[in-house]
Backbone as a printed PyTorch tensor [residue, N CA C, xyz], in Angstrom:
tensor([[[  -8.0010, -110.0240,  -73.9720],
         [  -6.9500, -109.9040,  -72.9730],
         [  -7.0230, -111.1020,  -72.0340]],

        [[  -5.8740, -111.6810,  -71.7370],
         [  -5.8700, -112.8580,  -70.8830],
         [  -5.8260, -112.4550,  -69.4090]],

        [[  -6.4120, -113.2990,  -68.6000],
         [  -6.4640, -113.0420,  -67.1680],
         [  -5.1410, -113.4180,  -66.5100]],

        [[  -4.9930, -113.0210,  -65.2730],
         [  -3.7900, -113.3910,  -64.5160],
         [  -3.7030, -114.9100,  -64.3780]],

        [[  -4.8510, -115.5500,  -64.2140],
         [  -4.8790, -117.0180,  -64.1100],
         [  -4.3690, -117.6480,  -65.4070]],

        [[  -4.8020, -117.1300,  -66.5580],
         [  -4.3420, -117.6570,  -67.8450],
         [  -2.8390, -117.4440,  -68.0250]],

        [[  -2.3400, -116.3060,  -67.6170],
         [  -0.8960, -116.0430,  -67.7280],
         [  -0.0880, -116.9690,  -66.8140]],

        [[  -0.6250, -117.2690,  -65.6390],
         [   0.0410, -118.1870,  -64.7150],
         [   0.0610, -119.6070,  -65.2970]],

        [[  -1.0590, -120.0470,  -65.8420],
         [  -1.1210, -121.3710,  -66.4770],
         [  -0.1450, -121.4300,  -67.6390]],

        [[  -0.1220, -120.3920,  -68.4570],
         [   0.7800, -120.3460,  -69.6030],
         [   2.2410, -120.4170,  -69.1590]],

        [[   2.5930, -119.6760,  -68.1280],
         [   3.9710, -119.7120,  -67.6080],
         [   4.3110, -121.1100,  -67.1150]],

        [[   3.3820, -121.7460,  -66.4530],
         [   3.5870, -123.0990,  -65.9190],
         [   3.7870, -124.1110,  -67.0450]],

        [[   2.8970, -124.1020,  -68.0250],
         [   2.9450, -125.0880,  -69.0940],
         [   4.1160, -124.8780,  -70.0520]],

        [[   4.5520, -123.6230,  -70.1970],
         [   5.6830, -123.3280,  -71.0930],
         [   7.0050, -123.3260,  -70.3450]],

        [[   6.9630, -123.6960,  -69.0770],
         [   8.1460, -123.6750,  -68.2150],
         [   8.7990, -122.2900,  -68.2750]],

        [[   7.9850, -121.3070,  -67.9310],
         [   8.3920, -119.9060,  -67.8800],
         [   8.9630, -119.4160,  -69.2090]],

        [[   8.3190, -119.8480,  -70.3010],
         [   8.6570, -119.3490,  -71.6240],
         [   9.5680, -120.2300,  -72.4490]],

        [[  10.1370, -121.2800,  -71.8710],
         [  11.0170, -122.1580,  -72.6530],
         [  10.2750, -122.7770,  -73.8370]],

        [[   8.9840, -122.9780,  -73.6880],
         [   8.1830, -123.5550,  -74.7590],
         [   8.0090, -122.6300,  -75.9580]],

        [[   8.4150, -121.3860,  -75.8140],
         [   8.3270, -120.4450,  -76.9310],
         [   9.6190, -120.3680,  -77.7400]],

        [[  10.5630, -121.2630,  -77.4770],
         [  11.7930, -121.2860,  -78.2910],
         [  11.3930, -121.4450,  -79.7540]],

        [[  12.0220, -120.6940,  -80.6470],
         [  11.6020, -120.7240,  -82.0570],
         [  11.8560, -122.0680,  -82.7560]],

        [[  12.8170, -122.8340,  -82.2700],
         [  13.0620, -124.1720,  -82.8000],
         [  13.2680, -125.1160,  -81.6150]],

        [[  12.9380, -126.3670,  -81.8080],
         [  13.1880, -127.4130,  -80.8120],
         [  12.6800, -127.0270,  -79.4180]],

        [[  11.4150, -126.6180,  -79.3540],
         [  10.8690, -126.1820,  -78.0610],
         [  10.9320, -127.2960,  -77.0150]],

        [[  10.7790, -128.5420,  -77.4430],
         [  10.8770, -129.6600,  -76.5040],
         [  12.2640, -129.7890,  -75.9120]],

        [[  13.2650, -129.5650,  -76.7320],
         [  14.6480, -129.6180,  -76.2450],
         [  14.8950, -128.4940,  -75.2500]],

        [[  14.4340, -127.3030,  -75.5810],
         [  14.5850, -126.1810,  -74.6420],
         [  13.7660, -126.4170,  -73.3800]],

        [[  12.5660, -126.9660,  -73.5310],
         [  11.7250, -127.2440,  -72.3710],
         [  12.3460, -128.2380,  -71.4190]],

        [[  13.0940, -129.1900,  -71.9610],
         [  13.7760, -130.1790,  -71.1240],
         [  14.7520, -129.5070,  -70.1700]],

        [[  15.2670, -128.3520,  -70.5580],
         [  16.1980, -127.6190,  -69.6800],
         [  15.5410, -127.2380,  -68.3540]],

        [[  14.2250, -127.0800,  -68.3470],
         [  13.5220, -126.8390,  -67.0850],
         [  13.6540, -128.0280,  -66.1470]],

        [[  13.6060, -129.2190,  -66.7090],
         [  13.8190, -130.4310,  -65.9120],
         [  15.2420, -130.5380,  -65.4200]],

        [[  16.1900, -130.1310,  -66.2550],
         [  17.6030, -130.1260,  -65.8450],
         [  17.7730, -129.2020,  -64.6410]],

        [[  17.1750, -128.0180,  -64.7200],
         [  17.2860, -127.0580,  -63.6110],
         [  16.7100, -127.6370,  -62.3190]],

        [[  15.5480, -128.2650,  -62.4030],
         [  14.9610, -128.8740,  -61.2020],
         [  15.8400, -129.9900,  -60.6560]],

        [[  16.3750, -130.8250,  -61.5370],
         [  17.2400, -131.9210,  -61.0900],
         [  18.4760, -131.3770,  -60.3850]],

        [[  19.0380, -130.2900,  -60.8870],
         [  20.2080, -129.6750,  -60.2490],
         [  19.8310, -129.1430,  -58.8660]],

        [[  18.7020, -128.4810,  -58.7620],
         [  18.2470, -127.9670,  -57.4640],
         [  18.0760, -129.1240,  -56.4750]],

        [[  17.4370, -130.2080,  -56.9140],
         [  17.2480, -131.3660,  -56.0320],
         [  18.5920, -131.9830,  -55.6330]],

        [[  19.5240, -132.0650,  -56.5790],
         [  20.8400, -132.6540,  -56.2930],
         [  21.6260, -131.8060,  -55.2970]],

        [[  21.5270, -130.4930,  -55.4330],
         [  22.2930, -129.5970,  -54.5590],
         [  21.6810, -129.4670,  -53.1680]],

        [[  20.3500, -129.4140,  -53.1100],
         [  19.6960, -129.1120,  -51.8350],
         [  19.0170, -130.3000,  -51.1640]],

        [[  18.8040, -131.3770,  -51.9090],
         [  18.1630, -132.5630,  -51.3300],
         [  18.8810, -133.8430,  -51.7710]],

        [[  20.1930, -133.8860,  -51.6730],
         [  20.8960, -135.0550,  -52.2270],
         [  20.4780, -136.3780,  -51.5750]],

        [[  20.1840, -136.3580,  -50.2960],
         [  19.7900, -137.5940,  -49.6110],
         [  18.3910, -138.0520,  -50.0330]],

        [[  17.6030, -137.1440,  -50.5770],
         [  16.2260, -137.4520,  -50.9800],
         [  16.0100, -137.1590,  -52.4690]],

        [[  17.0970, -137.2130,  -53.2320],
         [  17.0590, -136.8400,  -54.6480],
         [  16.0260, -137.6510,  -55.4400]],

        [[  16.0740, -138.9610,  -55.3440],
         [  15.1520, -139.8020,  -56.1100],
         [  13.7070, -139.4830,  -55.7310]],

        [[  13.4320, -139.4030,  -54.4670],
         [  12.0860, -139.0980,  -54.0010],
         [  11.6420, -137.7240,  -54.5120]],

        [[  12.5330, -136.7370,  -54.4440],
         [  12.1970, -135.3870,  -54.9080],
         [  11.8590, -135.3860,  -56.3930]],

        [[  12.6630, -136.0810,  -57.2020],
         [  12.3950, -136.1460,  -58.6490],
         [  11.0570, -136.8130,  -58.9330]],

        [[  10.7900, -137.9290,  -58.2710],
         [   9.5660, -138.6750,  -58.5500],
         [   8.3210, -137.9550,  -58.0180]],

        [[   8.4210, -137.3730,  -56.8330],
         [   7.2800, -136.6200,  -56.3010],
         [   7.0070, -135.4050,  -57.1900]],

        [[   8.0600, -134.7140,  -57.6030],
         [   7.8770, -133.5570,  -58.4950],
         [   7.2170, -133.9940,  -59.7970]],

        [[   7.6580, -135.1170,  -60.3630],
         [   7.0660, -135.6050,  -61.6090],
         [   5.5770, -135.9070,  -61.4310]],

        [[   5.2330, -136.5310,  -60.3190],
         [   3.8210, -136.8580,  -60.0590],
         [   3.0020, -135.5840,  -59.8560]],

        [[   3.4970, -134.6610,  -59.0520],
         [   2.7600, -133.4220,  -58.7820],
         [   2.5980, -132.5980,  -60.0670]],

        [[   3.6880, -132.4630,  -60.8370],
         [   3.6040, -131.7190,  -62.0980],
         [   2.5970, -132.3760,  -63.0400]],

        [[   2.5620, -133.7010,  -63.0560],
         [   1.6160, -134.4330,  -63.9060],
         [   0.1840, -134.1950,  -63.4530]],

        [[  -0.0560, -134.3160,  -62.1550],
         [  -1.4190, -134.1670,  -61.6380],
         [  -1.9640, -132.7470,  -61.8420]],

        [[  -1.0720, -131.7690,  -61.8640],
         [  -1.5070, -130.3940,  -62.1410],
         [  -1.5660, -130.1450,  -63.6490]],

        [[  -0.5790, -130.6590,  -64.3820],
         [  -0.4550, -130.3640,  -65.8070],
         [  -1.4150, -131.1110,  -66.7060]],

        [[  -1.7480, -132.3520,  -66.3690],
         [  -2.6240, -133.1350,  -67.2490],
         [  -4.0050, -132.4950,  -67.4330]],

        [[  -4.6540, -132.0550,  -66.3600],
         [  -5.9600, -131.4180,  -66.5670],
         [  -5.8890, -130.1050,  -67.3670]],

        [[  -4.6960, -129.5250,  -67.4590],
         [  -4.5420, -128.2730,  -68.2000],
         [  -4.2860, -128.5090,  -69.6970]],

        [[  -4.2120, -129.7680,  -70.0970],
         [  -3.9910, -130.0810,  -71.5020],
         [  -5.0790, -129.5280,  -72.4030]],

        [[  -6.3170, -129.6370,  -71.9730],
         [  -7.4410, -129.1130,  -72.7650],
         [  -7.3090, -127.5990,  -72.9200]],

        [[  -6.9390, -126.9140,  -71.8400],
         [  -6.7260, -125.4620,  -71.8860],
         [  -5.6660, -125.1390,  -72.9360]],

        [[  -4.5500, -125.8880,  -72.9130],
         [  -3.4440, -125.6440,  -73.8460],
         [  -3.8620, -125.8990,  -75.2880]],

        [[  -4.5890, -126.9730,  -75.5140],
         [  -5.0080, -127.2910,  -76.8790],
         [  -5.9790, -126.2450,  -77.4170]],

        [[  -6.8140, -125.6900,  -76.5590],
         [  -7.7110, -124.6130,  -76.9910],
         [  -6.9330, -123.3270,  -77.2530]],

        [[  -5.9980, -123.0150,  -76.3720],
         [  -5.2250, -121.7760,  -76.5380],
         [  -4.3830, -121.7940,  -77.8080]],

        [[  -3.6590, -122.9030,  -78.0260],
         [  -2.7250, -122.9520,  -79.1550],
         [  -3.3110, -123.6700,  -80.3690]],

        [[  -4.5810, -124.0360,  -80.2940],
         [  -5.3400, -124.5560,  -81.4320],
         [  -4.7300, -125.7870,  -82.1010]],

        [[  -4.1990, -126.6910,  -81.2870],
         [  -3.7050, -127.9570,  -81.8450],
         [  -3.5240, -128.9730,  -80.7240]],

        [[  -3.5200, -130.2440,  -81.1110],
         [  -3.2810, -131.3200,  -80.1480],
         [  -1.7870, -131.3330,  -79.8200]],

        [[  -1.4550, -131.5380,  -78.5590],
         [  -0.0650, -131.5720,  -78.0750],
         [   0.7520, -130.3920,  -78.6130]],

        [[   0.3430, -129.1830,  -78.2570],
         [   1.0440, -128.0020,  -78.7810],
         [   2.5050, -127.9520,  -78.3210]],

        [[   3.3700, -127.4930,  -79.2160],
         [   4.8000, -127.4290,  -78.9240],
         [   5.1460, -126.5220,  -77.7560]],

        [[   4.3070, -125.5450,  -77.4940],
         [   4.5700, -124.6220,  -76.3860],
         [   4.4420, -125.3120,  -75.0300]],

        [[   3.6420, -126.3590,  -74.9720],
         [   3.4100, -127.1140,  -73.7400],
         [   4.6360, -128.0100,  -73.5300]],

        [[   5.5720, -127.5690,  -72.6920],
         [   6.8070, -128.3220,  -72.4650],
         [   6.9090, -128.8870,  -71.0430]],

        [[   5.8660, -128.7430,  -70.2750],
         [   5.8620, -129.3400,  -68.9390],
         [   6.0690, -130.8470,  -69.0330]],

        [[   5.5850, -131.4470,  -70.1170],
         [   5.7560, -132.8910,  -70.3130],
         [   7.2280, -133.2640,  -70.4470]],

        [[   8.0360, -132.4040,  -71.0520],
         [   9.4700, -132.6620,  -71.1410],
         [  10.1300, -132.5840,  -69.7680]],

        [[   9.7140, -131.6460,  -68.9680],
         [  10.2480, -131.5280,  -67.6060],
         [   9.9530, -132.8160,  -66.8330]],

        [[   8.7250, -133.2780,  -66.9330],
         [   8.3020, -134.4960,  -66.2280],
         [   9.0980, -135.7000,  -66.7230]],

        [[   9.1920, -135.8630,  -68.0310],
         [   9.9220, -136.9880,  -68.6060],
         [  11.3820, -136.9920,  -68.2150]],

        [[  11.9900, -135.8060,  -68.1880],
         [  13.4030, -135.7350,  -67.8030],
         [  13.5850, -136.0950,  -66.3310]],

        [[  12.6890, -135.6480,  -65.4720],
         [  12.7980, -136.0020,  -64.0500],
         [  12.6930, -137.5080,  -63.8490]],

        [[  11.8450, -138.1630,  -64.6330],
         [  11.7570, -139.6280,  -64.5750],
         [  13.0910, -140.2300,  -65.0290]],

        [[  13.6630, -139.6780,  -66.0890],
         [  14.9340, -140.1770,  -66.6300],
         [  16.0390, -140.1740,  -65.5870]],

        [[  16.1820, -139.0820,  -64.8550],
         [  17.3470, -138.9210,  -63.9710],
         [  17.0450, -139.2170,  -62.5050]],

        [[  15.8480, -139.6880,  -62.2050],
         [  15.4740, -139.9260,  -60.8060],
         [  16.3690, -140.9480,  -60.1130]],

        [[  16.9470, -141.8630,  -60.8680],
         [  17.6520, -142.9840,  -60.2480],
         [  19.1700, -142.8410,  -60.2550]],

        [[  19.6650, -141.6610,  -60.6390],
         [  21.1160, -141.4590,  -60.6140],
         [  21.5660, -141.1040,  -59.1990]],

        [[  22.8540, -141.2550,  -58.9640],
         [  23.4450, -140.8150,  -57.6980],
         [  23.8190, -139.3440,  -57.8720]],

        [[  23.1410, -138.4380,  -57.1790],
         [  23.3910, -137.0120,  -57.3920],
         [  24.7590, -136.5410,  -56.8950]],

        [[  25.4420, -137.4070,  -56.1700],
         [  26.7400, -137.0100,  -55.6260],
         [  27.8980, -137.6440,  -56.3720]],

        [[  27.6120, -138.2590,  -57.5140],
         [  28.6630, -138.9170,  -58.2860],
         [  28.4600, -138.6310,  -59.7720]],

        [[  29.3600, -137.9030,  -60.3790],
         [  29.3150, -137.5890,  -61.8180],
         [  27.9930, -136.9490,  -62.2390]],

        [[  27.4960, -136.0210,  -61.4540],
         [  26.1900, -135.4170,  -61.7290],
         [  26.1330, -134.7940,  -63.1190]],

        [[  27.1170, -134.0150,  -63.4790],
         [  27.0910, -133.3270,  -64.7700],
         [  27.0370, -134.3190,  -65.9220]],

        [[  27.8500, -135.3600,  -65.8460],
         [  27.8600, -136.3700,  -66.9050],
         [  26.5100, -137.0880,  -66.9640]],

        [[  25.9830, -137.4740,  -65.8110],
         [  24.7040, -138.1840,  -65.7980],
         [  23.5640, -137.3140,  -66.3140]],

        [[  23.5650, -136.0490,  -65.9570],
         [  22.5080, -135.1610,  -66.4580],
         [  22.6380, -134.9610,  -67.9670]],

        [[  23.8610, -134.8140,  -68.4540],
         [  24.0720, -134.6220,  -69.8940],
         [  23.6790, -135.8700,  -70.6830]],

        [[  24.1200, -137.0270,  -70.2220],
         [  23.7650, -138.2750,  -70.9050],
         [  22.2560, -138.5110,  -70.7960]],

        [[  21.6880, -138.2450,  -69.6280],
         [  20.2430, -138.3790,  -69.4540],
         [  19.4730, -137.4560,  -70.3830]],

        [[  19.9670, -136.2440,  -70.5540],
         [  19.3410, -135.2730,  -71.4640],
         [  19.3120, -135.8380,  -72.8840]],

        [[  20.4620, -136.3180,  -73.3520],
         [  20.5520, -136.8580,  -74.7130],
         [  19.6650, -138.0970,  -74.8810]],

        [[  19.6900, -138.9830,  -73.8980],
         [  18.8670, -140.1900,  -73.9760],
         [  17.3740, -139.8520,  -73.9570]],

        [[  16.9850, -138.9400,  -73.0820],
         [  15.5720, -138.5650,  -73.0270],
         [  15.1250, -137.9490,  -74.3370]],

        [[  15.9140, -137.0390,  -74.8870],
         [  15.5260, -136.4030,  -76.1520],
         [  15.4240, -137.4580,  -77.2570]],

        [[  16.3580, -138.4050,  -77.2820],
         [  16.3190, -139.4720,  -78.2840],
         [  14.9960, -140.2410,  -78.1920]],

        [[  14.6760, -140.7290,  -76.9940],
         [  13.4620, -141.5360,  -76.8340],
         [  12.1910, -140.6970,  -76.9940]],

        [[  12.2490, -139.4140,  -76.6430],
         [  11.0860, -138.5520,  -76.8090],
         [  10.8220, -138.2630,  -78.2890]],

        [[  11.8730, -138.1280,  -79.0580],
         [  11.7060, -137.8510,  -80.4890],
         [  11.2670, -139.1010,  -81.2500]],

        [[  11.8930, -140.2420,  -80.9660],
         [  11.5970, -141.4620,  -81.7240],
         [  10.4140, -142.2660,  -81.1790]],

        [[  10.0300, -142.0400,  -79.9490],
         [   8.8280, -142.6070,  -79.3360],
         [   8.5960, -144.0890,  -79.6310]],

        [[   9.4420, -144.9610,  -79.0640],
         [   9.1720, -146.3940,  -79.2480],
         [   7.8730, -146.7790,  -78.5210]],

        [[   7.2570, -147.8880,  -78.9560],
         [   6.0040, -148.3160,  -78.3120],
         [   6.2020, -148.5400,  -76.8150]],

        [[   5.2570, -148.1870,  -76.0240],
         [   3.9250, -147.6680,  -76.3400],
         [   3.8480, -146.1420,  -76.3370]],

        [[   4.9830, -145.4510,  -76.3560],
         [   4.9650, -143.9830,  -76.2820],
         [   4.1440, -143.3800,  -77.4170]],

        [[   4.3750, -143.8050,  -78.6460],
         [   3.6460, -143.2500,  -79.8000],
         [   2.1360, -143.4680,  -79.6400]],

        [[   1.7480, -144.6330,  -79.1670],
         [   0.3310, -144.9340,  -79.0060],
         [  -0.2980, -144.0740,  -77.9060]],

        [[   0.4600, -143.7470,  -76.8820],
         [  -0.0730, -142.9470,  -75.7770],
         [  -0.3450, -141.4980,  -76.1880]],

        [[   0.2970, -141.0300,  -77.2520],
         [   0.0060, -139.6780,  -77.7540],
         [  -1.4540, -139.5450,  -78.1620]],

        [[  -2.0810, -140.6580,  -78.4920],
         [  -3.4670, -140.6350,  -78.9670],
         [  -4.4720, -140.4720,  -77.8260]],

        [[  -4.0290, -140.6400,  -76.5930],
         [  -4.9100, -140.4120,  -75.4460],
         [  -5.3020, -138.9310,  -75.4670]],

        [[  -6.5320, -138.6340,  -75.1700],
         [  -6.9980, -137.2540,  -75.2930],
         [  -6.4840, -136.3510,  -74.1700]],

        [[  -6.3920, -135.0820,  -74.5000],
         [  -6.0510, -134.0500,  -73.5310],
         [  -4.6470, -134.1420,  -72.9730]],

        [[  -4.5120, -133.6500,  -71.7600],
         [  -3.2090, -133.5620,  -71.1200],
         [  -2.5540, -134.8920,  -70.8330]],

        [[  -3.3660, -135.9410,  -70.6250],
         [  -2.7780, -137.2550,  -70.3590],
         [  -2.0170, -137.7410,  -71.5810]],

        [[  -2.5430, -137.5140,  -72.7620],
         [  -1.8380, -137.8960,  -73.9850],
         [  -0.5830, -137.0690,  -74.2040]],

        [[  -0.6350, -135.8100,  -73.7960],
         [   0.5310, -134.9330,  -73.9230],
         [   1.6540, -135.4290,  -73.0180]],

        [[   1.3080, -135.8490,  -71.8150],
         [   2.3120, -136.1910,  -70.8030],
         [   2.7630, -137.6510,  -70.8430]],

        [[   1.8370, -138.5800,  -71.0280],
         [   2.1820, -139.9990,  -70.8650],
         [   3.2520, -140.5000,  -71.8310]],

        [[   3.2640, -139.9960,  -73.0640],
         [   4.3130, -140.4340,  -73.9910],
         [   5.6910, -140.0040,  -73.5030]],

        [[   5.7630, -138.8580,  -72.8370],
         [   7.0420, -138.3940,  -72.3000],
         [   7.4500, -139.1820,  -71.0550]],

        [[   6.4730, -139.6100,  -70.2830],
         [   6.7800, -140.4660,  -69.1250],
         [   7.3860, -141.7830,  -69.6170]],

        [[   6.7970, -142.3580,  -70.6630],
         [   7.3350, -143.6050,  -71.2150],
         [   8.7290, -143.3660,  -71.7950]],

        [[   8.9110, -142.2580,  -72.5090],
         [  10.2490, -141.9270,  -73.0260],
         [  11.2320, -141.7860,  -71.8680]],

        [[  10.7750, -141.1860,  -70.7670],
         [  11.6170, -141.0500,  -69.5810],
         [  11.9800, -142.3860,  -68.9670]],

        [[  11.0480, -143.3260,  -68.9760],
         [  11.3310, -144.6640,  -68.4430],
         [  12.3710, -145.3660,  -69.3150]],

        [[  12.1830, -145.3150,  -70.6290],
         [  13.1750, -145.9060,  -71.5370],
         [  14.5480, -145.2640,  -71.3300]],

        [[  14.5660, -143.9390,  -71.2280],
         [  15.8310, -143.2320,  -71.0420],
         [  16.4600, -143.5680,  -69.6910]],

        [[  15.6320, -143.7290,  -68.6510],
         [  16.1490, -144.0960,  -67.3250],
         [  16.8080, -145.4650,  -67.3610]],

        [[  16.1800, -146.4070,  -68.0600],
         [  16.7620, -147.7440,  -68.1870],
         [  18.0940, -147.6660,  -68.9260]],

        [[  18.1120, -146.9230,  -70.0320],
         [  19.3540, -146.7710,  -70.8010],
         [  20.4320, -146.0700,  -69.9750]],

        [[  20.0320, -145.0770,  -69.1890],
         [  20.9870, -144.3640,  -68.3440],
         [  21.5370, -145.2820,  -67.2560]],

        [[  20.6980, -146.1300,  -66.7020],
         [  21.1610, -147.0970,  -65.6950],
         [  22.1520, -148.0840,  -66.3130]],

        [[  21.8710, -148.5430,  -67.5270],
         [  22.8070, -149.4410,  -68.2170],
         [  24.1280, -148.7240,  -68.4690]],

        [[  24.0580, -147.4940,  -68.9460],
         [  25.2660, -146.6870,  -69.1690],
         [  26.0690, -146.5480,  -67.8710]],

        [[  25.3660, -146.2340,  -66.7870],
         [  26.0170, -146.0460,  -65.4960],
         [  26.6750, -147.3320,  -65.0160]],

        [[  25.9680, -148.4550,  -65.1580],
         [  26.5480, -149.7490,  -64.7620],
         [  27.7880, -150.0630,  -65.5780]],

        [[  27.7330, -149.8190,  -66.8750],
         [  28.8990, -150.0660,  -67.7310],
         [  30.0570, -149.1400,  -67.3640]],

        [[  29.7390, -147.8840,  -67.0750],
         [  30.7650, -146.9110,  -66.6990],
         [  31.4390, -147.3300,  -65.3970]],

        [[  30.6450, -147.7000,  -64.3960],
         [  31.2170, -148.0880,  -63.1030],
         [  31.9460, -149.4100,  -63.1850]],

        [[  31.4350, -150.3330,  -64.0030],
         [  32.1170, -151.6190,  -64.1860],
         [  33.4650, -151.3920,  -64.8580]],

        [[  33.4930, -150.5100,  -65.8300],
         [  34.7360, -150.1650,  -66.5200],
         [  35.7230, -149.4910,  -65.5710]],

        [[  35.2150, -148.5740,  -64.7340],
         [  36.0740, -147.9040,  -63.7500],
         [  36.6500, -148.8990,  -62.7580]],

        [[  35.8450, -149.8520,  -62.2980],
         [  36.2930, -150.8450,  -61.3210],
         [  37.3330, -151.7650,  -61.9610]],

        [[  37.1420, -152.1310,  -63.2340],
         [  38.1160, -152.9940,  -63.9260],
         [  39.4350, -152.2660,  -64.1080]],

        [[  39.3770, -150.9570,  -64.3640],
         [  40.5950, -150.1690,  -64.5290],
         [  41.3780, -150.0560,  -63.2200]],

        [[  40.6420, -150.0630,  -62.0910],
         [  41.2860, -149.9230,  -60.7920],
         [  41.9680, -151.2090,  -60.3270]],

        [[  41.5890, -152.3710,  -60.9080],
         [  42.1730, -153.6140,  -60.4330],
         [  43.4100, -154.0150,  -61.1710]]])
């Protein structure tokens, strides 16, 4: 029987059960990051970027040491149930958007870009998976989030440049 502490850790790492999705647990886990980004956009729009980045750092500092716990519980390296890394990566992806301008579009495009980079793991993301424990679980998603953030910024610049050209 698991203790209350173990159940709390499990809820945290699975993003309250999203990690137990029968297929594409990482995709479902990313929805936890979407929810946090929406909360930050609605309630902290003036501090949105700071809120996303501080949350990503705090979640990482708590979640990384729990990687060993997760690997022992689910008997594998980087277990699919551990989706806190997707939440962190998504927050990195969308930290630099303007929460008061096209939020839904930016979150949707950010979601797709993050999932793309998280699945295909361009260097050094793939190499960071080899780091032991929770740091290896999380760092590849942080790198995927950085790649996705850059792509999202390029998309946003192109979108706004196109809008400005249409207005002239």
